[in-house]
Coordinates of C-alpha atoms and ligand atoms in Angstrom, one line a residue:
M6 CA -0.3 -0.3 -0.2
Q7 CA 1.4 3.8 -0.8
Q8 CA 1.2 6.1 1.9
V9 CA 0.1 9.2 1.0
S10 CA 1.4 12.3 3.0
E11 CA 0.8 14.9 -0.1
E12 CA -2.6 16.1 -1.8
L13 CA -3.4 13.5 -4.1
I14 CA -6.5 13.9 -6.5
I15 CA -8.8 11.0 -8.1
K16 CA -10.7 11.0 -10.4
G17 CA -14.4 9.1 -10.7
L18 CA -17.6 9.7 -11.9
S19 CA -20.2 10.9 -9.8
G20 CA -22.5 8.6 -8.4
S21 CA -24.1 11.1 -6.0
E22 CA -23.6 14.5 -5.4
G23 CA -22.4 16.7 -2.7
I24 CA -19.5 17.2 -0.7
A25 CA -18.0 15.7 2.4
I26 CA -14.9 16.3 4.4
G27 CA -13.6 13.5 7.1
S28 CA -11.6 10.6 7.3
T29 CA -11.4 7.3 5.3
F30 CA -12.3 3.8 6.2
V31 CA -11.2 1.5 4.0
V32 CA -12.7 -1.7 3.7
D33 CA -12.5 -4.6 1.2
L34 CA -15.5 -6.2 0.8
S35 CA -15.2 -8.3 -2.4
R36 CA -14.6 -12.0 -2.3
R37 CA -13.0 -12.7 -5.1
S38 CA -13.4 -16.4 -4.9
V39 CA -14.8 -19.7 -2.7
A40 CA -12.6 -22.6 -2.7
P41 CA -14.6 -25.6 -3.6
K42 CA -15.4 -27.6 -0.7
I43 CA -16.8 -31.3 -0.4
I44 CA -19.0 -32.5 2.5
N45 CA -20.2 -35.7 4.1
S46 CA -23.7 -36.5 3.8
L47 CA -24.5 -36.0 7.2
Q48 CA -23.7 -32.8 6.7
I49 CA -25.9 -31.6 3.4
R50 CA -29.3 -31.3 5.8
S51 CA -27.0 -28.5 7.8
N52 CA -25.8 -26.6 4.6
V53 CA -29.5 -26.6 3.0
K54 CA -30.5 -25.2 6.0
R55 CA -27.9 -22.3 5.9
F56 CA -28.7 -22.0 2.5
Q57 CA -32.6 -21.3 3.4
K58 CA -31.9 -19.4 6.2
A59 CA -29.5 -17.2 4.4
K60 CA -32.5 -16.3 2.1
I61 CA -34.9 -15.7 4.7
L62 CA -32.1 -13.3 6.7
F63 CA -31.8 -11.7 3.2
L64 CA -35.8 -11.1 2.5
D65 CA -35.9 -9.8 5.7
E66 CA -32.7 -7.7 6.0
I67 CA -34.2 -6.1 2.1
E68 CA -37.6 -5.3 4.0
E69 CA -36.3 -4.0 7.4
L70 CA -33.7 -1.4 5.1
S71 CA -36.1 -0.5 2.2
K72 CA -38.8 0.4 4.8
N73 CA -37.6 4.5 4.6
L74 CA -35.8 4.6 1.4
D75 CA -37.6 6.0 -2.0
K76 CA -39.0 4.3 -4.6
A77 CA -36.0 3.8 -7.3
T78 CA -34.2 2.2 -4.0
R79 CA -37.2 0.2 -3.3
E80 CA -37.3 -1.3 -7.0
I81 CA -33.8 -2.1 -6.8
F82 CA -34.2 -4.1 -3.3
E83 CA -37.3 -5.4 -5.0
A84 CA -35.4 -6.6 -8.1
Q85 CA -32.7 -8.2 -5.7
K86 CA -35.7 -10.2 -3.8
H87 CA -36.6 -11.7 -7.1
I88 CA -33.0 -13.0 -7.5
V89 CA -32.8 -14.7 -4.6
S90 CA -36.1 -16.3 -4.9
D91 CA -35.7 -17.5 -8.1
V92 CA -36.4 -21.1 -8.9
E93 CA -33.2 -21.6 -11.0
I94 CA -31.2 -20.4 -8.6
D95 CA -32.5 -22.1 -5.9
E96 CA -32.6 -26.0 -7.9
K97 CA -29.1 -25.3 -9.1
V98 CA -27.6 -24.4 -5.2
L99 CA -29.5 -27.1 -4.0
H100 CA -28.1 -29.5 -6.9
L101 CA -24.9 -28.7 -5.9
I102 CA -25.2 -29.4 -2.3
E103 CA -27.3 -32.4 -2.4
T104 CA -26.0 -34.2 -5.1
E105 CA -22.8 -32.8 -5.6
K106 CA -22.2 -32.4 -2.4
F107 CA -20.6 -29.1 -2.3
S108 CA -20.6 -26.7 1.1
V109 CA -23.1 -23.8 0.7
D110 CA -20.8 -21.3 -0.1
Y111 CA -19.6 -22.4 -2.6
A112 CA -23.0 -23.7 -3.8
I113 CA -24.1 -20.0 -3.7
F114 CA -20.8 -18.9 -5.3
E115 CA -20.6 -21.1 -8.3
T116 CA -24.4 -20.7 -8.8
F117 CA -24.0 -17.0 -9.3
G118 CA -20.7 -16.9 -10.9
G119 CA -22.8 -19.4 -13.9
F120 CA -25.2 -15.9 -14.1
I121 CA -22.2 -13.3 -13.5
E122 CA -20.0 -14.9 -16.4
R123 CA -22.7 -14.5 -18.5
L124 CA -23.1 -11.1 -18.3
R125 CA -19.7 -10.8 -19.1
E126 CA -19.6 -12.8 -22.3
S127 CA -22.3 -10.4 -23.4
G128 CA -19.7 -7.6 -23.3
S129 CA -22.8 -4.9 -22.8
E130 CA -21.3 -1.8 -20.7
I131 CA -24.9 -1.8 -19.0
F132 CA -24.0 -5.6 -18.0
Q133 CA -21.0 -5.0 -16.3
Q134 CA -22.4 -2.7 -13.8
R135 CA -25.0 -5.3 -13.3
I136 CA -22.3 -8.3 -12.6
V137 CA -20.9 -5.7 -9.8
D138 CA -24.6 -6.2 -8.0
L139 CA -24.5 -9.3 -8.6
E140 CA -21.1 -9.9 -7.3
N141 CA -22.4 -8.3 -4.0
L142 CA -25.5 -9.7 -3.6
R143 CA -23.6 -13.3 -3.8
N144 CA -21.0 -12.1 -1.2
R145 CA -24.3 -11.1 1.1
L146 CA -25.8 -14.3 0.7
I147 CA -22.1 -16.4 1.4
D148 CA -22.1 -14.0 4.8
L149 CA -25.1 -14.8 5.6
S150 CA -24.7 -18.6 4.9
C151 CA -21.7 -18.6 6.9
E152 CA -23.4 -16.2 9.8
N153 CA -20.2 -14.0 9.1
E154 CA -21.9 -10.6 9.9
D155 CA -18.9 -8.3 10.2
Q156 CA -19.7 -6.3 12.6
K157 CA -17.8 -3.3 11.3
K158 CA -16.5 -1.1 13.7
I159 CA -16.3 1.7 11.3
P160 CA -16.1 5.7 13.2
K161 CA -19.0 7.9 12.4
N162 CA -18.9 10.7 9.6
S163 CA -15.9 8.1 8.1
I164 CA -15.8 8.5 4.3
L165 CA -16.0 4.4 3.0
I166 CA -13.3 3.9 0.2
V167 CA -14.5 -0.1 -1.0
K168 CA -13.8 -1.9 -3.9
E169 CA -17.5 -2.6 -4.9
I170 CA -20.5 -2.8 -2.0
S171 CA -23.9 -4.6 -1.9
P172 CA -27.3 -2.3 -1.5
T173 CA -27.6 -3.8 1.9
D174 CA -24.3 -3.4 3.1
L175 CA -24.2 0.0 1.7
V176 CA -27.8 1.3 3.8
N177 CA -26.3 -0.6 7.4
F178 CA -22.8 1.5 6.7
H179 CA -25.5 4.7 6.1
E180 CA -27.2 3.4 9.8
L181 CA -24.0 3.6 11.1
G182 CA -23.5 6.9 9.9
I183 CA -20.8 7.2 7.3
K184 CA -20.9 10.3 5.3
A185 CA -19.6 9.6 2.2
L186 CA -18.4 6.9 -0.2
V187 CA -16.0 6.0 -2.7
M188 CA -16.3 3.2 -4.9
E189 CA -13.0 1.7 -7.1
K190 CA -15.0 0.0 -9.5
G191 CA -19.1 0.6 -10.6
G192 CA -20.4 3.0 -12.9
V193 CA -23.1 5.7 -12.5
T194 CA -26.1 4.0 -13.1
S195 CA -24.8 1.2 -10.6
H196 CA -26.9 0.3 -7.3
A197 CA -24.4 2.0 -5.1
S198 CA -24.7 5.2 -7.0
I199 CA -28.9 5.2 -6.8
I200 CA -29.3 4.2 -3.4
A201 CA -25.7 6.9 -2.4
Q202 CA -28.3 9.2 -4.2
S203 CA -31.3 8.4 -2.2
L204 CA -29.5 8.1 1.1
E205 CA -28.4 11.6 0.1
I206 CA -24.9 11.0 0.5
P207 CA -21.9 12.0 -1.7
C208 CA -20.5 9.3 -3.6
V209 CA -17.7 8.6 -6.2
V210 CA -17.4 5.4 -8.6
S211 CA -14.9 4.5 -10.2
A212 CA -12.2 5.8 -8.8
K213 CA -9.3 3.7 -9.9
N214 CA -6.5 2.7 -7.5
V215 CA -8.6 4.4 -4.6
L216 CA -8.0 1.2 -2.7
H217 CA -4.4 1.1 -3.1
S218 CA -3.8 4.7 -2.8
S219 CA -5.3 5.6 0.8
R220 CA -5.3 4.2 3.8
T221 CA -7.9 3.8 6.8
G222 CA -7.8 7.5 8.9
T223 CA -6.2 9.4 5.9
P224 CA -8.0 13.2 5.9
A225 CA -9.7 13.1 2.5
V226 CA -12.7 15.3 0.6
V227 CA -15.1 13.3 -1.7
D228 CA -16.5 15.8 -4.0
G229 CA -19.4 13.7 -5.4
T230 CA -20.5 16.2 -8.1
S231 CA -17.2 16.6 -9.8
G232 CA -16.5 12.7 -9.3
S233 CA -13.4 13.0 -7.5
I234 CA -11.7 12.7 -4.0
V235 CA -8.9 14.7 -2.6
I236 CA -6.4 12.7 -0.1
N237 CA -4.5 14.7 2.2
P238 CA -6.4 17.6 1.0
S239 CA -4.4 20.9 1.7
D240 CA -5.3 23.7 3.8
Q241 CA -6.3 25.7 0.6
T242 CA -8.2 22.7 -0.5
L243 CA -10.1 22.7 2.3
S244 CA -11.3 25.7 2.4
E245 CA -12.3 25.9 -0.7
Y246 CA -14.8 23.1 -0.1
K247 CA -15.4 24.4 3.2
Q248 CA -17.2 27.3 1.6
R249 CA -18.8 25.0 -1.1
I250 CA -20.1 23.0 1.4
K251 CA -21.4 26.5 3.4
A252 CA -23.4 27.6 0.2
R253 CA -24.6 24.4 -0.6
T254 CA -26.0 23.9 3.0
K255 CA -27.7 27.3 2.9
Q256 CA -29.6 26.7 -0.8
K257 CA -30.6 23.1 0.6
K258 CA -31.8 24.8 3.7
A259 CA -33.7 27.5 1.3
R260 CA -35.4 24.0 -0.4
Q261 CA -36.6 22.8 2.7
Q262 CA -38.5 25.6 3.4
V263 CA -40.1 26.0 0.4
H264 CA -42.9 23.9 2.2
E265 CA -43.0 26.4 5.4
E266 CA -45.9 29.6 5.3
S267 CA -44.5 32.7 3.1
V268 CA -44.4 35.0 6.0
T269 CA -42.1 37.3 7.2
K270 CA -40.1 36.2 10.9
D271 CA -43.0 38.7 12.6
G272 CA -45.8 36.9 11.1
V273 CA -46.5 39.7 8.0
E274 CA -47.6 37.4 5.3
F275 CA -46.3 37.5 1.5
H276 CA -47.2 35.8 -1.5
L277 CA -44.6 34.5 -4.1
R278 CA -46.0 33.3 -7.6
A279 CA -44.1 32.1 -10.9
N280 CA -43.2 33.5 -13.8
V281 CA -44.1 30.9 -16.5
E282 CA -43.6 30.7 -20.7
F283 CA -43.8 26.8 -20.6
I284 CA -45.7 24.4 -19.8
Q285 CA -42.5 22.1 -19.1
E286 CA -42.3 24.6 -16.1
L287 CA -45.4 23.4 -13.8
E288 CA -43.7 20.5 -12.4
L289 CA -40.9 23.1 -10.6
V290 CA -44.1 25.4 -9.8
K291 CA -45.2 23.0 -8.0
K292 CA -42.2 21.8 -6.4
N293 CA -41.2 25.2 -5.3
R294 CA -44.6 25.6 -3.9
A295 CA -45.7 28.8 -6.3
E296 CA -48.9 30.6 -5.6
G297 CA -49.8 30.8 -8.6
V298 CA -48.8 32.4 -12.1
G299 CA -48.0 36.2 -11.1
L300 CA -47.0 36.5 -15.0
L301 CA -48.0 34.3 -17.5
R302 CA -45.8 34.9 -21.1
T303 CA -48.0 33.9 -23.8
E304 CA -45.4 34.9 -26.8
A305 CA -45.0 31.4 -27.6
L306 CA -48.1 30.6 -28.6
L307 CA -46.9 33.2 -31.6
Y308 CA -43.8 31.0 -32.6
G309 CA -45.4 28.3 -33.9
G310 CA -47.2 30.6 -36.3
F311 CA -51.0 30.8 -37.0
E312 CA -52.0 27.6 -35.6
K313 CA -50.4 27.5 -32.0
R314 CA -52.5 31.3 -31.9
S315 CA -56.1 29.6 -32.6
E316 CA -58.4 30.2 -30.5
E317 CA -58.6 26.6 -29.7
A318 CA -54.4 26.3 -29.0
Q319 CA -54.2 28.9 -26.8
I320 CA -57.5 27.7 -24.7
E321 CA -56.1 24.3 -24.3
F322 CA -52.9 26.1 -23.1
Y323 CA -54.2 28.3 -20.6
D324 CA -57.0 25.5 -19.3
K325 CA -53.4 23.1 -18.7
I326 CA -51.7 25.7 -16.5
L327 CA -55.3 26.3 -14.8
K328 CA -55.6 23.0 -14.2
E329 CA -52.7 21.7 -13.1
L330 CA -51.9 24.8 -10.6
K331 CA -53.5 25.8 -7.9
G332 CA -53.8 29.7 -7.0
P333 CA -54.2 32.8 -9.3
V334 CA -53.1 32.9 -13.0
T335 CA -52.3 36.7 -14.5
I336 CA -52.1 36.1 -17.9
R337 CA -50.4 38.6 -20.0
L338 CA -51.7 39.4 -23.7
F339 CA -49.1 39.0 -26.5
D340 CA -46.0 41.4 -25.6
V341 CA -44.6 41.0 -29.1
G342 CA -41.9 43.5 -30.7
G343 CA -38.3 44.4 -29.0
D344 CA -36.2 41.6 -28.6
K345 CA -38.9 39.4 -28.6
L346 CA -40.6 37.8 -32.1
N347 CA -41.3 40.3 -34.7
I348 CA -44.5 39.0 -36.0
H349 CA -44.6 41.2 -39.5
N350 CA -40.4 39.9 -39.6
Q351 CA -40.5 43.5 -40.0
D352 CA -37.0 45.5 -39.3
E353 CA -37.0 48.9 -37.0
D354 CA -34.6 51.3 -36.3
N355 CA -35.2 51.0 -32.8
P356 CA -37.1 47.5 -31.7
F357 CA -38.1 48.8 -28.0
L358 CA -39.5 52.2 -28.6
G359 CA -41.1 50.7 -31.5
W360 CA -44.2 48.5 -32.4
R361 CA -44.6 46.2 -29.6
G362 CA -47.0 45.0 -27.2
I363 CA -50.0 46.9 -27.2
R364 CA -49.3 49.2 -29.6
M365 CA -49.1 46.0 -31.9
L366 CA -52.3 44.9 -30.6
L367 CA -54.5 48.0 -31.2
D368 CA -53.7 47.7 -34.6
E369 CA -54.0 43.6 -35.3
K370 CA -56.9 43.7 -33.4
Q371 CA -58.0 40.3 -34.6
I372 CA -55.0 39.0 -32.7
L373 CA -56.1 40.7 -29.6
E374 CA -59.8 39.7 -29.7
N375 CA -58.9 36.1 -30.5
Q376 CA -56.4 35.8 -27.2
L377 CA -59.1 38.2 -25.2
R378 CA -61.9 35.7 -26.7
S379 CA -59.7 32.3 -25.5
V380 CA -58.7 34.2 -22.2
L381 CA -62.5 34.7 -21.4
K382 CA -64.0 31.5 -22.5
V383 CA -61.5 29.4 -19.8
S384 CA -62.3 32.0 -17.3
G385 CA -66.3 30.7 -17.3
K386 CA -64.4 27.1 -16.3
Y387 CA -62.4 29.4 -13.9
K388 CA -63.5 31.7 -12.1
E389 CA -62.1 34.3 -9.8
R390 CA -58.5 32.9 -10.6
I391 CA -58.0 34.3 -13.7
Q392 CA -56.7 38.3 -14.6
I393 CA -55.5 40.1 -17.5
L394 CA -52.3 42.3 -17.7
V395 CA -51.8 44.2 -20.8
P396 CA -48.2 44.9 -21.8
M397 CA -46.2 47.6 -23.1
I398 CA -48.6 50.3 -22.0
T399 CA -47.6 54.2 -22.3
D400 CA -51.2 55.9 -22.4
V401 CA -54.2 55.8 -20.2
R402 CA -56.2 55.8 -24.0
E403 CA -54.5 52.6 -24.7
V404 CA -56.3 50.9 -21.1
V405 CA -59.7 52.4 -22.2
E406 CA -58.8 50.8 -26.1
V407 CA -58.7 47.6 -24.4
K408 CA -61.5 47.5 -22.3
Q409 CA -63.2 48.9 -24.5
V410 CA -62.6 45.5 -26.7
L411 CA -63.1 43.3 -23.5
K412 CA -66.5 44.6 -23.6
E413 CA -67.4 44.1 -27.0
I414 CA -66.3 40.2 -26.6
K415 CA -67.8 40.0 -23.2
E416 CA -71.3 41.1 -25.0
E417 CA -70.4 38.6 -28.2
L418 CA -70.4 35.6 -25.1
R419 CA -73.2 37.0 -23.8
E420 CA -75.3 36.4 -26.7
N421 CA -74.0 33.1 -27.7
E422 CA -74.7 32.1 -24.0
I423 CA -71.1 31.2 -23.2
P424 CA -70.1 31.4 -20.0
F425 CA -66.9 33.9 -18.7
D426 CA -66.1 35.5 -15.4
D427 CA -67.6 38.9 -16.1
H428 CA -65.3 40.5 -13.1
I429 CA -62.4 39.1 -15.0
R430 CA -59.9 41.9 -13.6
V431 CA -57.5 44.1 -15.8
G432 CA -54.5 45.3 -14.9
V433 CA -51.6 46.8 -16.5
M434 CA -47.3 46.6 -16.7
V435 CA -45.6 49.0 -15.4
E436 CA -42.9 49.1 -17.1
V437 CA -42.5 52.1 -19.2
P438 CA -42.0 55.9 -16.7
S439 CA -45.2 57.8 -18.1
V440 CA -47.4 54.6 -15.8
A441 CA -45.5 55.0 -12.8
L442 CA -44.9 58.6 -13.0
L443 CA -49.4 59.3 -13.9
A444 CA -50.3 55.9 -11.6
S445 CA -52.9 58.0 -10.0
Q446 CA -54.5 58.3 -13.2
F447 CA -54.1 54.8 -14.5
A448 CA -55.1 53.6 -11.0
K449 CA -58.6 55.2 -12.2
E450 CA -58.7 53.1 -14.9
V451 CA -56.9 49.2 -13.6
D452 CA -57.5 46.7 -11.2
F453 CA -54.3 46.5 -10.6
F454 CA -50.5 47.0 -11.4
S455 CA -48.0 44.8 -12.5
I456 CA -44.8 46.6 -11.9
G457 CA -42.2 44.8 -14.8
T458 CA -38.8 45.7 -13.5
N459 CA -37.1 44.4 -16.7
D460 CA -38.5 47.0 -18.8
L461 CA -38.6 49.9 -16.6
T462 CA -34.8 49.9 -15.8
Q463 CA -34.6 49.9 -19.5
Y464 CA -36.6 52.8 -20.3
T465 CA -36.1 54.4 -17.1
L466 CA -31.6 54.2 -17.8
A467 CA -31.8 54.4 -21.5
V468 CA -29.8 51.0 -21.9
D469 CA -31.2 48.2 -23.7
R470 CA -31.6 45.6 -21.3
G471 CA -30.0 43.3 -24.4
N472 CA -27.0 44.7 -25.2
E473 CA -23.7 43.5 -23.6
R474 CA -21.7 46.7 -24.0
I475 CA -23.9 48.2 -21.7
C476 CA -25.2 45.7 -19.4
E477 CA -22.9 47.5 -16.6
L478 CA -25.2 50.3 -16.7
Y479 CA -28.2 48.3 -16.3
Q480 CA -29.6 48.3 -12.8
H481 CA -32.2 47.4 -11.7
N482 CA -31.4 48.4 -8.1
H483 CA -30.7 52.2 -9.4
P484 CA -32.3 54.7 -7.0
A485 CA -34.6 56.1 -10.2
V486 CA -36.0 53.1 -11.0
W487 CA -36.8 52.7 -7.2
Q488 CA -38.4 56.0 -7.3
L489 CA -40.5 55.3 -10.2
I490 CA -41.5 51.6 -7.9
H491 CA -42.2 53.6 -4.8
Q492 CA -44.2 56.2 -6.6
T493 CA -46.5 53.4 -8.3
I494 CA -46.8 51.8 -5.1
Y495 CA -48.4 55.3 -3.4
A496 CA -50.7 55.9 -6.3
G497 CA -51.9 52.3 -5.7
N498 CA -52.4 52.3 -2.0
N499 CA -54.3 56.1 -2.3
N500 CA -56.7 54.5 -4.6
K501 CA -56.7 50.9 -3.5
V502 CA -55.4 49.5 -6.2
P503 CA -53.3 46.5 -5.1
V504 CA -49.8 46.3 -6.7
A505 CA -47.9 43.7 -7.7
V506 CA -44.3 43.2 -9.3
C507 CA -43.1 40.5 -11.8
G508 CA -39.6 41.6 -13.1
E509 CA -36.5 40.4 -12.2
L510 CA -36.0 42.6 -8.9
A511 CA -38.7 40.3 -7.3
G512 CA -36.4 37.4 -7.5
D513 CA -33.0 39.4 -6.7
I514 CA -32.9 39.5 -2.8
I515 CA -32.3 43.4 -2.2
G516 CA -35.5 44.1 -4.4
A517 CA -37.1 41.6 -3.1
S518 CA -36.1 43.0 0.8
A519 CA -37.1 46.7 -0.2
L520 CA -39.9 45.8 -1.9
I521 CA -41.7 44.1 1.0
G522 CA -40.0 46.7 3.0
M523 CA -42.2 49.4 0.9
G524 CA -45.4 47.2 1.1
V525 CA -45.1 44.8 -2.0
T526 CA -45.8 42.0 -1.0
D527 CA -47.7 40.2 -4.2
L528 CA -44.0 38.9 -6.0
S529 CA -43.6 36.9 -9.5
M530 CA -40.2 35.8 -10.2
S531 CA -38.9 33.2 -12.3
V532 CA -39.0 29.9 -10.2
H533 CA -35.8 29.0 -9.5
S534 CA -35.6 32.0 -7.4
I535 CA -38.3 31.7 -5.0
P536 CA -36.5 29.4 -2.4
R537 CA -33.8 31.7 -1.7
I538 CA -36.0 34.0 -1.7
K539 CA -39.0 33.0 0.6
Q540 CA -36.1 31.7 3.1
H541 CA -34.3 35.5 3.1
L542 CA -37.6 37.0 3.9
R543 CA -38.8 34.3 6.3
S544 CA -35.7 35.6 8.0
H545 CA -36.5 38.8 8.9
T546 CA -38.8 41.8 10.1
L547 CA -40.7 43.8 8.5
D548 CA -39.0 47.2 10.3
K549 CA -35.4 45.8 8.8
F550 CA -37.3 45.9 5.5
R551 CA -39.0 48.8 6.2
L552 CA -35.5 50.5 7.1
L553 CA -33.7 49.7 3.6
A554 CA -36.7 50.7 1.7
Q555 CA -36.2 54.0 3.8
K556 CA -33.0 54.2 3.2
I557 CA -33.1 53.3 -0.6
L558 CA -35.3 55.9 -1.3
V559 CA -32.6 58.7 -0.4
S560 CA -29.7 57.4 -2.1
S561 CA -28.3 58.2 -5.2
S562 CA -26.5 54.9 -6.6
A563 CA -26.9 51.5 -7.0
E564 CA -23.9 50.9 -5.3
E565 CA -24.9 53.0 -2.6
V566 CA -28.2 50.7 -2.8
K567 CA -26.1 47.9 -2.0
A568 CA -24.0 49.1 0.3
E569 CA -27.2 49.9 2.6
F570 CA -28.3 45.9 1.9
K571 CA -24.9 44.8 3.1
A572 CA -25.1 47.3 6.3
L573 CA -28.2 46.2 7.4
F574 CA -28.3 42.2 6.0
P575 CA -24.4 41.5 6.7
D576 CA -24.9 37.6 6.7
Y577 CA -25.7 38.2 3.2
S578 CA -23.2 37.1 0.5
Ligands
PEP12 C1 -40.5 43.1 -17.3 O1 -41.0 44.0 -18.5 O2 -39.9 43.4 -16.6 C2 -41.4 42.4 -17.1 C3 -41.4 41.4 -17.1 O3 -41.5 41.2 -18.9 P1 -40.6 40.7 -19.8 O4 -39.4 40.5 -19.1 O5 -41.2 40.0 -20.2 O6 -40.4 42.2 -21.1
MG13 MG1 -41.7 43.4 -20.1

């Protein structure tokens, strides 16, 4: 065995994500061969009995171990149960003991050997990985038949290093408190990897020569994410990995909190909703416990051409979202133009200041009417759950016109006796400064405001949101943007018009904090941001958020805003 005192990195494959720092515990569980041993006639009965008992012990063990495991692991154990209960295996083992008079351990070894050989000859990569599993199953049965249950004296928090390991051994070791697993053999789909994932312990597989290069008690780091083990890590490596563990713990804690109530530390309720564009996002919306959809972008319907934007296709899309999710869904009318789809393929010198959003919809009435009709039809089935959001509004006249078209479509549906939600609410995106500046006037015409900080930032700071060259100037935390947000909230409160935020600022830690501090409790964001934001908002009181908001409103630069946040929330990096 090679003694290692310098840092040594052994590359393998990622079996299960995560990082663990600890001391190695090296165990050679592999049993390469069992020598044939002949028994006499008087020993046949006891050997048969030992085989039967080993099977029962194995099945009991599996039953017990799989109780608290997930479906994938239970399926692995289920498959093992089938193999152990297989009649062909049974007959072969009994034949070897009763007729050939071989000892039980050799009979098991020989029987499984036949199957393993067949898999090996197939040459298939997937079967090669199953060989490891079968060998492990064989070894476990031999151990149990010989009552040779190694009581593993493994210190808690050890990094277990093995050539290979059976599912039952792995679960047993896990119960003894191992922190991570490194295996010399096996692939990413081996049972050890699948079970390590389910047990949430980092695991590296196919780590060549790891047994040879380590000895029990050596400090090590397992990086299950990149699939490597560092033996004898340097101080610098250790400190880098400690940082990474800290960051991962934070993320994990945030994910666990998605099930918790959405309230600040002092009990103020808030609502985190999802910005959604595609059906494929719905699973994540549910997983992250978003309270409905605060912004449903509908432009993707237009990508598919006329068919996809047909009434039927739209109804199917909206219906699917409302059926799959709970809570309100804010459907935004097509916001084409700018960086989004240009339906007429017309080049404009300044597309962001051009024929975009409501400007296009009011010119192309048929598209607007179709969309409003589709939304209204779906609203009949989901009363009080849908609201309509109008994009790229700059002038009160545009709102009045959209409402007029909506009224006409409602009349048409009423005449045709098609049910719809007559109280469907209509709101506008506050994404152009003119709306924020005239929010009190707009408030008389709308049921709600939804602040779109992505465009509001672009139009306030005159910075193209997609231009990499000037991306440093694109600062949604700029105090000028905050002043407009504050003005909108003020007008909303005075006129009893609810204000939500659906731009990326809502999914930003500084942004969400200050928005709550300004009284906005309805935040819609990219679904990935929800756990992080929820955890942060749950960890502090409204007073602290208010203080941040006050500081921001007297700031003069985005840097100052960031510094104020850091001063109030020093733990947040
Ligand atoms: C916004 O402008 O902030 C917004 C949410 O809309 P989009 O990003 O789709 O323009
Ligand atoms: Mg926008």
